[in-house]
mmCIF file of C-alpha atoms in Angstrom:
data_model
loop_
_atom_site.group_PDB
_atom_site.id
_atom_site.type_symbol
_atom_site.label_atom_id
_atom_site.label_comp_id
_atom_site.label_asym_id
_atom_site.label_seq_id
_atom_site.Cartn_x
_atom_site.Cartn_y
_atom_site.Cartn_z
ATOM 1 C CA UNK J 17 -2.956 30.939 9.778
ATOM 2 C CA UNK J 18 -0.028 28.918 11.340
ATOM 3 C CA UNK J 19 3.009 28.888 9.299
ATOM 4 C CA UNK J 20 5.254 25.859 8.781
ATOM 5 C CA UNK J 21 9.026 26.173 9.322
ATOM 6 C CA UNK J 22 9.338 25.959 5.438
ATOM 7 C CA UNK J 23 6.841 28.716 4.876
ATOM 8 C CA UNK J 24 8.663 30.915 7.416
ATOM 9 C CA UNK J 25 11.949 30.329 5.849
ATOM 10 C CA UNK J 26 10.518 31.306 2.467
ATOM 11 C CA UNK J 27 8.957 34.494 3.848
ATOM 12 C CA UNK J 28 12.058 35.615 5.467
ATOM 13 C CA UNK J 29 14.100 34.953 2.091
ATOM 14 C CA UNK J 30 11.454 36.999 0.020
ATOM 15 C CA UNK J 31 11.569 39.745 2.329
ATOM 16 C CA UNK J 32 15.338 40.045 1.973
ATOM 17 C CA UNK J 33 14.751 39.897 -1.807
ATOM 18 C CA UNK J 34 12.148 42.708 -1.778
ATOM 19 C CA UNK J 35 14.451 44.784 0.195
ATOM 20 C CA UNK J 36 17.308 44.412 -2.032
ATOM 21 C CA UNK J 37 15.222 44.976 -5.246
ATOM 22 C CA UNK J 38 13.571 48.019 -3.914
ATOM 23 C CA UNK J 39 16.913 49.519 -2.764
ATOM 24 C CA UNK J 40 18.427 48.789 -6.180
ATOM 25 C CA UNK J 41 15.420 50.366 -7.911
ATOM 26 C CA UNK J 42 15.431 53.399 -5.713
ATOM 27 C CA UNK J 43 19.117 53.848 -6.440
ATOM 28 C CA UNK J 44 18.166 54.619 -10.101
ATOM 29 C CA UNK J 45 17.075 57.986 -9.072
ATOM 30 C CA UNK J 46 20.775 58.933 -8.519
ATOM 31 C CA UNK J 47 21.963 58.166 -11.905
ATOM 32 C CA UNK J 48 21.310 59.214 -15.504
ATOM 33 C CA UNK J 49 18.360 56.955 -15.574
ATOM 34 C CA UNK J 50 16.121 59.169 -13.365
ATOM 35 C CA UNK J 51 18.013 62.599 -12.866
ATOM 36 C CA UNK J 52 17.235 63.930 -9.301
ATOM 37 C CA UNK J 53 17.079 67.356 -10.586
ATOM 38 C CA UNK J 54 13.664 66.609 -12.096
ATOM 39 C CA UNK J 55 12.234 64.694 -9.240
ATOM 40 C CA UNK J 56 10.956 66.510 -6.077
ATOM 41 C CA UNK J 57 12.603 65.472 -2.811
ATOM 42 C CA UNK J 58 9.311 64.595 -1.161
ATOM 43 C CA UNK J 59 8.728 62.114 -4.051
ATOM 44 C CA UNK J 60 11.989 60.406 -3.280
ATOM 45 C CA UNK J 61 11.126 60.060 0.387
ATOM 46 C CA UNK J 62 7.454 58.932 -0.401
ATOM 47 C CA UNK J 63 8.708 56.374 -2.746
ATOM 48 C CA UNK J 64 11.282 54.813 -0.164
ATOM 49 C CA UNK J 65 8.767 54.901 2.640
ATOM 50 C CA UNK J 66 6.488 52.645 0.922
ATOM 51 C CA UNK J 67 9.108 49.754 0.867
ATOM 52 C CA UNK J 68 8.623 48.809 4.555
ATOM 53 C CA UNK J 69 4.894 48.525 4.506
ATOM 54 C CA UNK J 70 5.148 46.452 1.253
ATOM 55 C CA UNK J 71 7.521 44.017 2.929
ATOM 56 C CA UNK J 72 5.163 43.667 5.970
ATOM 57 C CA UNK J 73 2.025 43.163 3.680
ATOM 58 C CA UNK J 74 3.683 40.083 1.852
ATOM 59 C CA UNK J 75 3.358 38.087 4.925
ATOM 60 C CA UNK J 76 -0.454 37.842 4.216
ATOM 61 C CA UNK J 77 -0.098 36.949 0.665
ATOM 62 C CA UNK J 78 -1.147 33.335 0.979
ATOM 63 C CA UNK J 79 -4.252 34.166 3.085
ATOM 64 C CA UNK J 80 -5.341 37.416 1.193
ATOM 65 C CA UNK J 81 -3.393 37.342 -2.117
ATOM 66 C CA UNK J 82 -5.985 39.698 -4.007
ATOM 67 C CA UNK J 83 -6.051 42.264 -1.267
ATOM 68 C CA UNK J 84 -2.177 42.300 -0.967
ATOM 69 C CA UNK J 85 -1.710 42.409 -4.738
ATOM 70 C CA UNK J 86 -4.124 45.198 -5.159
ATOM 71 C CA UNK J 87 -2.723 47.447 -2.550
ATOM 72 C CA UNK J 88 0.880 46.900 -3.894
ATOM 73 C CA UNK J 89 -0.246 47.552 -7.406
ATOM 74 C CA UNK J 90 -1.728 50.843 -6.445
ATOM 75 C CA UNK J 91 1.491 51.911 -4.531
ATOM 76 C CA UNK J 92 3.544 50.753 -7.386
ATOM 77 C CA UNK J 93 1.802 53.475 -9.566
ATOM 78 C CA UNK J 94 4.254 55.972 -8.009
ATOM 79 C CA UNK J 95 6.831 53.969 -6.116
ATOM 80 C CA UNK J 96 9.678 52.055 -7.751
ATOM 81 C CA UNK J 97 10.860 50.821 -4.540
ATOM 82 C CA UNK J 98 8.123 48.155 -4.311
ATOM 83 C CA UNK J 99 9.007 46.586 -7.631
ATOM 84 C CA UNK J 100 10.340 43.391 -5.623
ATOM 85 C CA UNK J 101 7.001 43.304 -3.730
ATOM 86 C CA UNK J 102 5.069 43.642 -6.928
ATOM 87 C CA UNK J 103 6.862 40.671 -8.527
ATOM 88 C CA UNK J 104 6.161 38.605 -5.456
ATOM 89 C CA UNK J 105 2.557 39.531 -4.954
ATOM 90 C CA UNK J 106 1.919 38.870 -8.606
ATOM 91 C CA UNK J 107 3.408 35.448 -8.583
ATOM 92 C CA UNK J 108 1.654 34.630 -5.188
ATOM 93 C CA UNK J 109 -1.787 35.779 -6.734
ATOM 94 C CA UNK J 110 -1.287 33.398 -9.651
ATOM 95 C CA UNK J 111 -0.415 30.581 -7.427
ATOM 96 C CA UNK J 112 -3.459 30.900 -5.152
ATOM 97 C CA UNK J 113 -6.176 32.340 -7.348
ATOM 98 C CA UNK J 114 -7.494 31.569 -10.902
ATOM 99 C CA UNK J 115 -5.291 32.768 -13.935
ATOM 100 C CA UNK J 116 -7.830 35.234 -15.067
ATOM 101 C CA UNK J 117 -7.585 37.105 -11.784
ATOM 102 C CA UNK J 118 -3.703 37.353 -12.087
ATOM 103 C CA UNK J 119 -3.914 38.438 -15.532
ATOM 104 C CA UNK J 120 -6.424 41.276 -14.674
ATOM 105 C CA UNK J 121 -3.915 42.283 -11.897
ATOM 106 C CA UNK J 122 -0.998 42.431 -14.187
ATOM 107 C CA UNK J 123 -3.030 44.523 -16.680
ATOM 108 C CA UNK J 124 -4.112 47.043 -13.805
ATOM 109 C CA UNK J 125 -0.485 47.337 -12.877
ATOM 110 C CA UNK J 126 0.659 47.951 -16.569
ATOM 111 C CA UNK J 127 -1.853 50.654 -16.751
ATOM 112 C CA UNK J 128 -1.065 52.364 -13.769
ATOM 113 C CA UNK J 129 2.673 52.440 -14.488
ATOM 114 C CA UNK J 130 2.051 54.478 -17.569
ATOM 115 C CA UNK J 131 1.862 57.782 -15.838
ATOM 116 C CA UNK J 132 5.057 57.148 -14.000
ATOM 117 C CA UNK J 133 6.983 56.361 -17.033
ATOM 118 C CA UNK J 134 5.621 59.543 -18.800
ATOM 119 C CA UNK J 135 6.066 62.008 -15.925
ATOM 120 C CA UNK J 136 9.250 60.872 -14.405
ATOM 121 C CA UNK J 137 12.153 61.779 -16.832
ATOM 122 C CA UNK J 138 13.950 58.807 -18.247
ATOM 123 C CA UNK J 139 16.740 58.510 -20.733
ATOM 124 C CA UNK J 140 15.493 60.154 -23.953
ATOM 125 C CA UNK J 141 13.504 57.645 -26.160
ATOM 126 C CA UNK J 142 13.559 55.005 -23.460
ATOM 127 C CA UNK J 143 9.713 55.345 -22.649
ATOM 128 C CA UNK J 144 8.761 52.540 -25.031
ATOM 129 C CA UNK J 145 11.390 50.401 -24.080
ATOM 130 C CA UNK J 146 10.583 50.895 -20.362
ATOM 131 C CA UNK J 147 6.813 49.986 -21.046
ATOM 132 C CA UNK J 148 7.820 46.965 -23.050
ATOM 133 C CA UNK J 149 10.026 45.747 -20.044
ATOM 134 C CA UNK J 150 7.338 46.469 -17.595
ATOM 135 C CA UNK J 151 4.840 44.339 -19.674
ATOM 136 C CA UNK J 152 7.182 41.592 -20.163
ATOM 137 C CA UNK J 153 8.201 41.456 -16.559
ATOM 138 C CA UNK J 154 4.504 41.539 -15.177
ATOM 139 C CA UNK J 155 3.348 38.862 -17.746
ATOM 140 C CA UNK J 156 6.406 36.569 -16.727
ATOM 141 C CA UNK J 157 5.461 36.908 -13.200
ATOM 142 C CA UNK J 158 1.878 35.660 -13.930
ATOM 143 C CA UNK J 159 3.281 32.858 -16.042
ATOM 144 C CA UNK J 160 5.627 31.844 -13.405
ATOM 145 C CA UNK J 161 2.899 31.797 -10.620
ATOM 146 C CA UNK J 162 0.578 29.812 -13.006
ATOM 147 C CA UNK J 163 3.138 27.232 -13.721
ATOM 148 C CA UNK J 164 3.687 26.723 -9.818
ATOM 149 C CA UNK J 165 0.003 26.478 -9.398
ATOM 150 C CA UNK J 166 -0.338 23.886 -12.155
ATOM 151 C CA UNK J 167 2.533 21.848 -10.707
ATOM 152 C CA UNK J 168 1.220 21.971 -7.209
ATOM 153 C CA UNK J 169 -2.424 20.825 -8.307
ATOM 154 C CA UNK J 170 -0.650 17.969 -10.298
ATOM 155 C CA UNK J 171 1.216 16.904 -7.107
ATOM 156 C CA UNK J 172 -1.939 16.889 -5.144
ATOM 157 C CA UNK J 173 -3.793 14.864 -7.755
ATOM 158 C CA UNK J 174 -0.860 12.397 -7.609
ATOM 159 C CA UNK J 175 -0.907 12.219 -3.935
ATOM 160 C CA UNK J 176 -4.623 11.723 -3.921
ATOM 161 C CA UNK J 177 -4.389 8.931 -6.590
ATOM 162 C CA UNK J 178 -1.525 7.337 -4.413
ATOM 163 C CA UNK J 179 -3.768 7.502 -1.260
ATOM 164 C CA UNK J 180 -6.871 6.097 -3.275
ATOM 165 C CA UNK J 181 -4.725 3.181 -4.554
ATOM 166 C CA UNK J 182 -3.326 2.304 -1.088
ATOM 167 C CA UNK J 183 -6.970 2.352 0.242
ATOM 168 C CA UNK J 184 -8.003 0.059 -2.767
ATOM 169 C CA UNK J 185 -5.023 -2.249 -2.249
ATOM 170 C CA UNK J 186 -5.694 -2.624 1.516
ATOM 171 C CA UNK J 187 -9.331 -3.416 0.797
ATOM 172 C CA UNK J 188 -8.319 -5.932 -1.823
ATOM 173 C CA UNK J 189 -5.853 -7.517 0.657
ATOM 174 C CA UNK J 190 -8.537 -7.545 3.342
ATOM 175 C CA UNK J 191 -10.803 -9.237 0.856
ATOM 176 C CA UNK J 192 -8.273 -11.728 -0.092
ATOM 177 C CA UNK J 193 -7.746 -12.810 3.643
ATOM 178 C CA UNK J 194 -11.280 -13.055 4.282
ATOM 179 C CA UNK J 195 -11.731 -15.285 1.068
ATOM 180 C CA UNK J 196 -9.003 -17.375 2.120
ATOM 181 C CA UNK J 197 -10.583 -17.905 5.516
ATOM 182 C CA UNK J 198 -13.799 -18.879 3.999
ATOM 183 C CA UNK J 199 -12.041 -21.317 1.653
ATOM 184 C CA UNK J 200 -10.359 -22.871 4.529
ATOM 185 C CA UNK J 201 -13.774 -23.183 6.441
ATOM 186 C CA UNK J 202 -15.395 -24.894 3.430
ATOM 187 C CA UNK J 203 -12.528 -27.468 3.197
ATOM 188 C CA UNK J 204 -12.793 -28.101 6.951
ATOM 189 C CA UNK J 205 -16.627 -28.881 6.501
ATOM 190 C CA UNK J 206 -15.967 -31.706 4.269
ATOM 191 C CA UNK J 207 -13.293 -33.183 6.368
ATOM 192 C CA UNK J 208 -15.089 -32.944 9.690
ATOM 193 C CA UNK J 209 -18.193 -34.293 8.107
ATOM 194 C CA UNK J 210 -16.264 -37.351 6.697
ATOM 195 C CA UNK J 211 -14.624 -38.031 10.057
ATOM 196 C CA UNK J 212 -17.816 -37.828 11.910
ATOM 197 C CA UNK J 213 -19.739 -40.196 9.545
ATOM 198 C CA UNK J 214 -16.828 -42.644 10.006
ATOM 199 C CA UNK J 215 -17.240 -42.325 13.797
ATOM 200 C CA UNK J 216 -20.954 -42.733 13.571
ATOM 201 C CA UNK J 217 -20.718 -45.833 11.555
ATOM 202 C CA UNK J 218 -18.349 -47.613 13.866
ATOM 203 C CA UNK J 219 -20.235 -46.567 16.958
ATOM 204 C CA UNK J 220 -23.438 -47.505 15.481
ATOM 205 C CA UNK J 221 -22.163 -50.955 14.410
ATOM 206 C CA UNK J 222 -20.825 -51.567 18.005
ATOM 207 C CA UNK J 223 -24.112 -50.369 19.588
ATOM 208 C CA UNK J 224 -26.024 -52.738 17.144
ATOM 209 C CA UNK J 225 -23.949 -55.759 17.872
ATOM 210 C CA UNK J 226 -24.347 -55.114 21.742
ATOM 211 C CA UNK J 227 -27.994 -54.745 21.591
ATOM 212 C CA UNK J 228 -28.604 -57.950 19.525
ATOM 213 C CA UNK J 229 -26.360 -59.713 22.074
ATOM 214 C CA UNK J 230 -28.336 -58.400 24.990
ATOM 215 C CA UNK J 231 -31.546 -59.572 23.466
ATOM 216 C CA UNK J 232 -30.161 -62.874 22.709
ATOM 217 C CA UNK J 233 -30.501 -62.636 19.039
ATOM 218 C CA UNK J 234 -26.724 -62.755 18.186
ATOM 219 C CA UNK J 235 -23.479 -63.217 19.714
ATOM 220 C CA UNK J 236 -21.636 -60.647 21.703
ATOM 221 C CA UNK J 237 -18.736 -58.827 20.005
ATOM 222 C CA UNK J 238 -15.306 -60.255 20.915
ATOM 223 C CA UNK J 239 -12.818 -58.219 22.866
ATOM 224 C CA UNK J 240 -10.646 -57.923 19.746
ATOM 225 C CA UNK J 241 -13.684 -56.541 17.828
ATOM 226 C CA UNK J 242 -14.518 -54.068 20.642
ATOM 227 C CA UNK J 243 -10.879 -52.893 20.879
ATOM 228 C CA UNK J 244 -10.648 -52.423 16.998
ATOM 229 C CA UNK J 245 -14.024 -50.342 17.014
ATOM 230 C CA UNK J 246 -12.908 -48.273 20.112
ATOM 231 C CA UNK J 247 -9.541 -47.439 18.369
ATOM 232 C CA UNK J 248 -11.205 -46.379 15.165
ATOM 233 C CA UNK J 249 -13.724 -44.296 17.112
ATOM 234 C CA UNK J 250 -10.776 -42.817 19.226
ATOM 235 C CA UNK J 251 -8.644 -41.981 16.322
ATOM 236 C CA UNK J 252 -11.442 -40.460 14.238
ATOM 237 C CA UNK J 253 -12.542 -38.554 17.370
ATOM 238 C CA UNK J 254 -8.956 -37.088 17.927
ATOM 239 C CA UNK J 255 -8.945 -36.069 14.295
ATOM 240 C CA UNK J 256 -12.286 -34.406 14.489
ATOM 241 C CA UNK J 257 -11.060 -32.511 17.496
ATOM 242 C CA UNK J 258 -7.984 -31.371 15.322
ATOM 243 C CA UNK J 259 -10.246 -30.228 12.691
ATOM 244 C CA UNK J 260 -12.559 -28.498 14.938
ATOM 245 C CA UNK J 261 -9.762 -26.709 16.552
ATOM 246 C CA UNK J 262 -8.543 -25.457 13.195
ATOM 247 C CA UNK J 263 -12.077 -24.132 12.587
ATOM 248 C CA UNK J 264 -12.217 -22.347 15.870
ATOM 249 C CA UNK J 265 -8.883 -20.679 15.143
ATOM 250 C CA UNK J 266 -10.375 -19.483 11.841
ATOM 251 C CA UNK J 267 -13.624 -18.342 13.277
ATOM 252 C CA UNK J 268 -11.946 -16.344 16.018
ATOM 253 C CA UNK J 269 -9.772 -14.528 13.419
ATOM 254 C CA UNK J 270 -12.527 -13.210 11.083
ATOM 255 C CA UNK J 271 -15.851 -13.234 9.423
ATOM 256 C CA UNK J 272 -16.483 -16.770 8.077
ATOM 257 C CA UNK J 273 -19.431 -19.030 7.286
ATOM 258 C CA UNK J 274 -19.191 -22.736 6.784
ATOM 259 C CA UNK J 275 -20.866 -22.829 3.448
ATOM 260 C CA UNK J 276 -21.739 -26.285 1.961
ATOM 261 C CA UNK J 277 -19.984 -27.750 -1.036
ATOM 262 C CA UNK J 278 -16.347 -28.174 -1.763
ATOM 263 C CA UNK J 279 -13.835 -30.143 -3.758
ATOM 264 C CA UNK J 280 -11.618 -32.970 -2.797
ATOM 265 C CA UNK J 281 -8.941 -31.984 -0.332
ATOM 266 C CA UNK J 282 -5.363 -32.001 -1.675
ATOM 267 C CA UNK J 283 -2.515 -33.717 0.237
ATOM 268 C CA UNK J 284 1.218 -33.964 0.113
ATOM 269 C CA UNK J 285 0.874 -36.972 -2.085
ATOM 270 C CA UNK J 286 -0.848 -34.738 -4.730
ATOM 271 C CA UNK J 287 2.173 -32.481 -4.895
ATOM 272 C CA UNK J 288 4.011 -34.622 -7.706
ATOM 273 C CA UNK J 289 0.751 -34.564 -9.761
ATOM 274 C CA UNK J 290 0.693 -30.678 -9.339
ATOM 275 C CA UNK J 291 4.241 -30.389 -10.441
ATOM 276 C CA UNK J 292 3.538 -32.798 -13.546
ATOM 277 C CA UNK J 293 0.522 -30.539 -14.528
ATOM 278 C CA UNK J 294 2.983 -27.459 -14.473
ATOM 279 C CA UNK J 295 5.411 -29.203 -16.549
ATOM 280 C CA UNK J 296 2.874 -30.260 -19.003
ATOM 281 C CA UNK J 297 1.699 -26.638 -19.256
ATOM 282 C CA UNK J 298 5.227 -25.590 -20.383
ATOM 283 C CA UNK J 299 6.826 -24.605 -17.189
ATOM 284 C CA UNK J 300 10.492 -25.668 -16.401
ATOM 285 C CA UNK J 301 10.005 -27.030 -12.780
ATOM 286 C CA UNK J 302 12.478 -29.173 -10.990
ATOM 287 C CA UNK J 303 10.927 -30.764 -7.846
ATOM 288 C CA UNK J 304 12.546 -32.761 -4.819
ATOM 289 C CA UNK J 305 10.537 -34.221 -2.017
ATOM 290 C CA UNK J 306 12.235 -35.425 1.065
ATOM 291 C CA UNK J 307 9.377 -36.753 3.243
ATOM 292 C CA UNK J 308 8.886 -39.908 5.365
ATOM 293 C CA UNK J 309 6.693 -42.611 3.917
ATOM 294 C CA UNK J 310 5.201 -43.810 7.304
ATOM 295 C CA UNK J 311 4.170 -40.408 8.687
ATOM 296 C CA UNK J 312 2.099 -37.431 7.701
ATOM 297 C CA UNK J 313 1.281 -34.094 9.072
ATOM 298 C CA UNK J 314 -2.274 -33.006 9.925
ATOM 299 C CA UNK J 315 -4.651 -32.743 7.005
ATOM 300 C CA UNK J 316 -4.900 -28.997 7.339
ATOM 301 C CA UNK J 317 -1.052 -28.676 7.078
ATOM 302 C CA UNK J 318 -1.013 -30.876 4.142
ATOM 303 C CA UNK J 319 -3.644 -28.799 2.503
ATOM 304 C CA UNK J 320 -1.749 -25.582 3.234
ATOM 305 C CA UNK J 321 1.602 -27.156 1.918
ATOM 306 C CA UNK J 322 -0.284 -28.024 -1.340
ATOM 307 C CA UNK J 323 -1.659 -24.457 -1.502
ATOM 308 C CA UNK J 324 1.830 -22.930 -1.097
ATOM 309 C CA UNK J 325 3.246 -24.813 -4.053
ATOM 310 C CA UNK J 326 0.167 -24.094 -6.104
ATOM 311 C CA UNK J 327 0.528 -20.245 -5.423
ATOM 312 C CA UNK J 328 4.228 -20.331 -6.121
ATOM 313 C CA UNK J 329 3.727 -22.076 -9.536
ATOM 314 C CA UNK J 330 1.022 -19.802 -10.440
ATOM 315 C CA UNK J 331 2.900 -16.732 -9.623
ATOM 316 C CA UNK J 332 5.837 -17.980 -11.813
ATOM 317 C CA UNK J 333 3.329 -18.773 -14.657
ATOM 318 C CA UNK J 334 1.765 -15.088 -14.333
ATOM 319 C CA UNK J 335 4.798 -13.101 -13.517
ATOM 320 C CA UNK J 336 7.794 -15.006 -14.861
ATOM 321 C CA UNK J 337 6.653 -17.323 -17.662
ATOM 322 C CA UNK J 338 9.297 -19.787 -18.858
ATOM 323 C CA UNK J 339 11.576 -19.142 -15.760
ATOM 324 C CA UNK J 340 13.513 -22.227 -14.318
ATOM 325 C CA UNK J 341 11.765 -23.120 -10.998
ATOM 326 C CA UNK J 342 12.894 -25.313 -8.201
ATOM 327 C CA UNK J 343 10.280 -26.792 -5.595
ATOM 328 C CA UNK J 344 11.720 -28.227 -2.548
ATOM 329 C CA UNK J 345 9.575 -29.989 0.148
ATOM 330 C CA UNK J 346 11.082 -31.473 3.175
ATOM 331 C CA UNK J 347 10.264 -32.479 6.805
ATOM 332 C CA UNK J 348 9.679 -35.063 9.332
ATOM 333 C CA UNK J 349 7.742 -35.319 12.664
ATOM 334 C CA UNK J 350 9.315 -32.910 15.263
ATOM 335 C CA UNK J 351 11.353 -31.065 12.555
ATOM 336 C CA UNK J 352 8.694 -29.012 10.811
ATOM 337 C CA UNK J 353 7.501 -29.083 7.253
ATOM 338 C CA UNK J 354 9.444 -26.713 4.894
ATOM 339 C CA UNK J 355 8.332 -25.737 1.461
ATOM 340 C CA UNK J 356 10.598 -23.514 -0.745
ATOM 341 C CA UNK J 357 9.666 -22.319 -4.447
ATOM 342 C CA UNK J 358 12.513 -20.459 -6.317
ATOM 343 C CA UNK J 359 12.402 -18.934 -9.716
ATOM 344 C CA UNK J 360 14.561 -16.757 -11.634
ATOM 345 C CA UNK J 361 13.364 -13.067 -12.153
ATOM 346 C CA UNK J 362 12.440 -12.176 -15.532
ATOM 347 C CA UNK J 363 15.002 -9.985 -17.402
ATOM 348 C CA UNK J 364 14.092 -6.388 -17.528
ATOM 349 C CA UNK J 365 11.720 -6.163 -14.696
ATOM 350 C CA UNK J 366 12.418 -4.925 -11.285
ATOM 351 C CA UNK J 367 12.252 -7.278 -8.519
ATOM 352 C CA UNK J 368 9.289 -5.494 -6.740
ATOM 353 C CA UNK J 369 7.267 -5.834 -9.734
ATOM 354 C CA UNK J 370 7.236 -9.676 -9.692
ATOM 355 C CA UNK J 371 4.696 -10.309 -6.860
ATOM 356 C CA UNK J 372 1.944 -8.049 -8.422
ATOM 357 C CA UNK J 373 -0.631 -6.788 -6.189
ATOM 358 C CA UNK J 374 0.007 -9.471 -3.730
ATOM 359 C CA UNK J 375 -3.468 -10.640 -3.016
ATOM 360 C CA UNK J 376 -2.618 -14.131 -3.604
ATOM 361 C CA UNK J 377 0.257 -14.041 -1.245
ATOM 362 C CA UNK J 378 -1.809 -12.115 1.300
ATOM 363 C CA UNK J 379 -4.297 -15.064 1.436
ATOM 364 C CA UNK J 380 -1.630 -17.463 1.590
ATOM 365 C CA UNK J 381 0.155 -15.598 4.369
ATOM 366 C CA UNK J 382 -3.140 -15.608 6.318
ATOM 367 C CA UNK J 383 -3.487 -19.409 5.931
ATOM 368 C CA UNK J 384 -0.011 -20.000 6.900
ATOM 369 C CA UNK J 385 -0.560 -17.803 10.063
ATOM 370 C CA UNK J 386 -3.672 -19.707 11.111
ATOM 371 C CA UNK J 387 -1.781 -23.044 10.862
ATOM 372 C CA UNK J 388 0.955 -21.807 13.168
ATOM 373 C CA UNK J 389 3.580 -21.343 10.399
ATOM 374 C CA UNK J 390 5.833 -18.705 8.891
ATOM 375 C CA UNK J 391 6.061 -17.269 5.418
ATOM 376 C CA UNK J 392 8.703 -15.335 3.680
ATOM 377 C CA UNK J 393 8.937 -14.054 0.183
ATOM 378 C CA UNK J 394 10.839 -11.552 -2.100
ATOM 379 C CA UNK J 395 13.508 -11.052 -4.619
ATOM 380 C CA UNK J 396 16.914 -12.442 -3.591
ATOM 381 C CA UNK J 397 20.032 -12.403 -5.675
ATOM 382 C CA UNK J 398 18.285 -12.242 -9.072
ATOM 383 C CA UNK J 399 15.617 -14.929 -7.983
ATOM 384 C CA UNK J 400 12.210 -14.876 -6.261
ATOM 385 C CA UNK J 401 11.935 -17.131 -3.228
ATOM 386 C CA UNK J 402 8.964 -18.236 -1.513
ATOM 387 C CA UNK J 403 9.538 -20.145 1.823
ATOM 388 C CA UNK J 404 7.080 -21.495 4.140
ATOM 389 C CA UNK J 405 7.508 -23.291 7.424
ATOM 390 C CA UNK J 406 4.664 -25.369 8.965
ATOM 391 C CA UNK J 407 4.610 -27.185 12.261
ATOM 392 C CA UNK J 408 4.773 -30.941 12.210
ATOM 393 C CA UNK J 409 4.902 -32.167 15.911
ATOM 394 C CA UNK J 410 5.902 -35.480 16.953
ATOM 395 C CA UNK J 411 3.393 -38.072 17.741
ATOM 396 C CA UNK J 412 3.422 -37.249 21.448
ATOM 397 C CA UNK J 413 3.143 -33.627 20.895
ATOM 398 C CA UNK J 414 0.290 -34.239 18.559
ATOM 399 C CA UNK J 415 -1.554 -36.206 21.036
ATOM 400 C CA UNK J 416 -1.065 -33.499 23.626
ATOM 401 C CA UNK J 417 -2.518 -30.974 21.212
ATOM 402 C CA UNK J 418 -5.405 -33.211 20.610
ATOM 403 C CA UNK J 419 -6.007 -33.559 24.508
ATOM 404 C CA UNK J 420 -6.044 -29.661 24.665
ATOM 405 C CA UNK J 421 -8.762 -29.543 21.985
ATOM 406 C CA UNK J 422 -11.096 -32.004 24.129
ATOM 407 C CA UNK J 423 -11.133 -28.906 26.547
ATOM 408 C CA UNK J 424 -12.794 -26.667 23.971
ATOM 409 C CA UNK J 425 -16.284 -26.155 24.875
#
């Protein structure tokens, strides 16, 4: 089993610990605790010779904890030098194996230590104290290892929960993006159908007048009438191409289906009504609109701007009810359309908690990206700021874009 750098460092430190504990325990033979005149010399050397193999065996305590613990427990029945190795192997056994197995190993070690306490002379009357100390030490090792095992399992469960929550969040955000694209496609369906119907009516009327004139049943349309009809057809055709370009952008970026049905399409002129509804609902909203009266951006951009303000006010209502909110909408042809929604952060809540799961903002970000704009949001100096910039080309640039859409097959 390959060791990490951390495991290698721990193994080295534990080896040093076992060596120090073994030498300190062996030194007890030279004092009044274990008089050497009652212990044969060969026992001393046999005891000390068990220390190096015990240190080496501990390097396999993770992969074979039971085998290592059993071997060291058997050796500890006659060797006090492996006391440090016994402590380490019992803790490791309690970490990597069920608690009952570690308790059984500690019981075995206690039973095997009894002959040593009885046969090796100790201070008079200290046999009972020695056995109590051994029992306490071994059970403490098992409890320590069990606590580490429990903590590790808890950390693993928490990591698994975090990983699962991240997967669920990514799935939720993905579904939000797809749903937003579907919603855009449904809106486009209604708009394109409306433009095509206007184009069909004017083209049909012009064809009808021409046929009647050719058959002698009516007067031919005047040049002014023909020019007016052609201009209406041209303008609606350009707008249809714009909307079809938007639909193609959406379809290229995800799984969509143009489902039938829909609601009336919101525009910039509906923003005051949206703000008024929020005020009537109890929100403290101050709105300012700096827009020209003789120009409007594309219908899709207007819908996106409406959704931005709607999402901003919805987030305020959900995450910061009663907070003072400012809505600013400004722009002009060639200068882009800017929407900024700012509200005060609620007292007692961290800034990162305000956006919630972010599913609504994820869908809004997808919508803005498809329109060629940019979106920024987040806490800023005690406030939550949602800022969107949408393209608003000049008339010439818009015409060039329409010509490009004509080339779409």
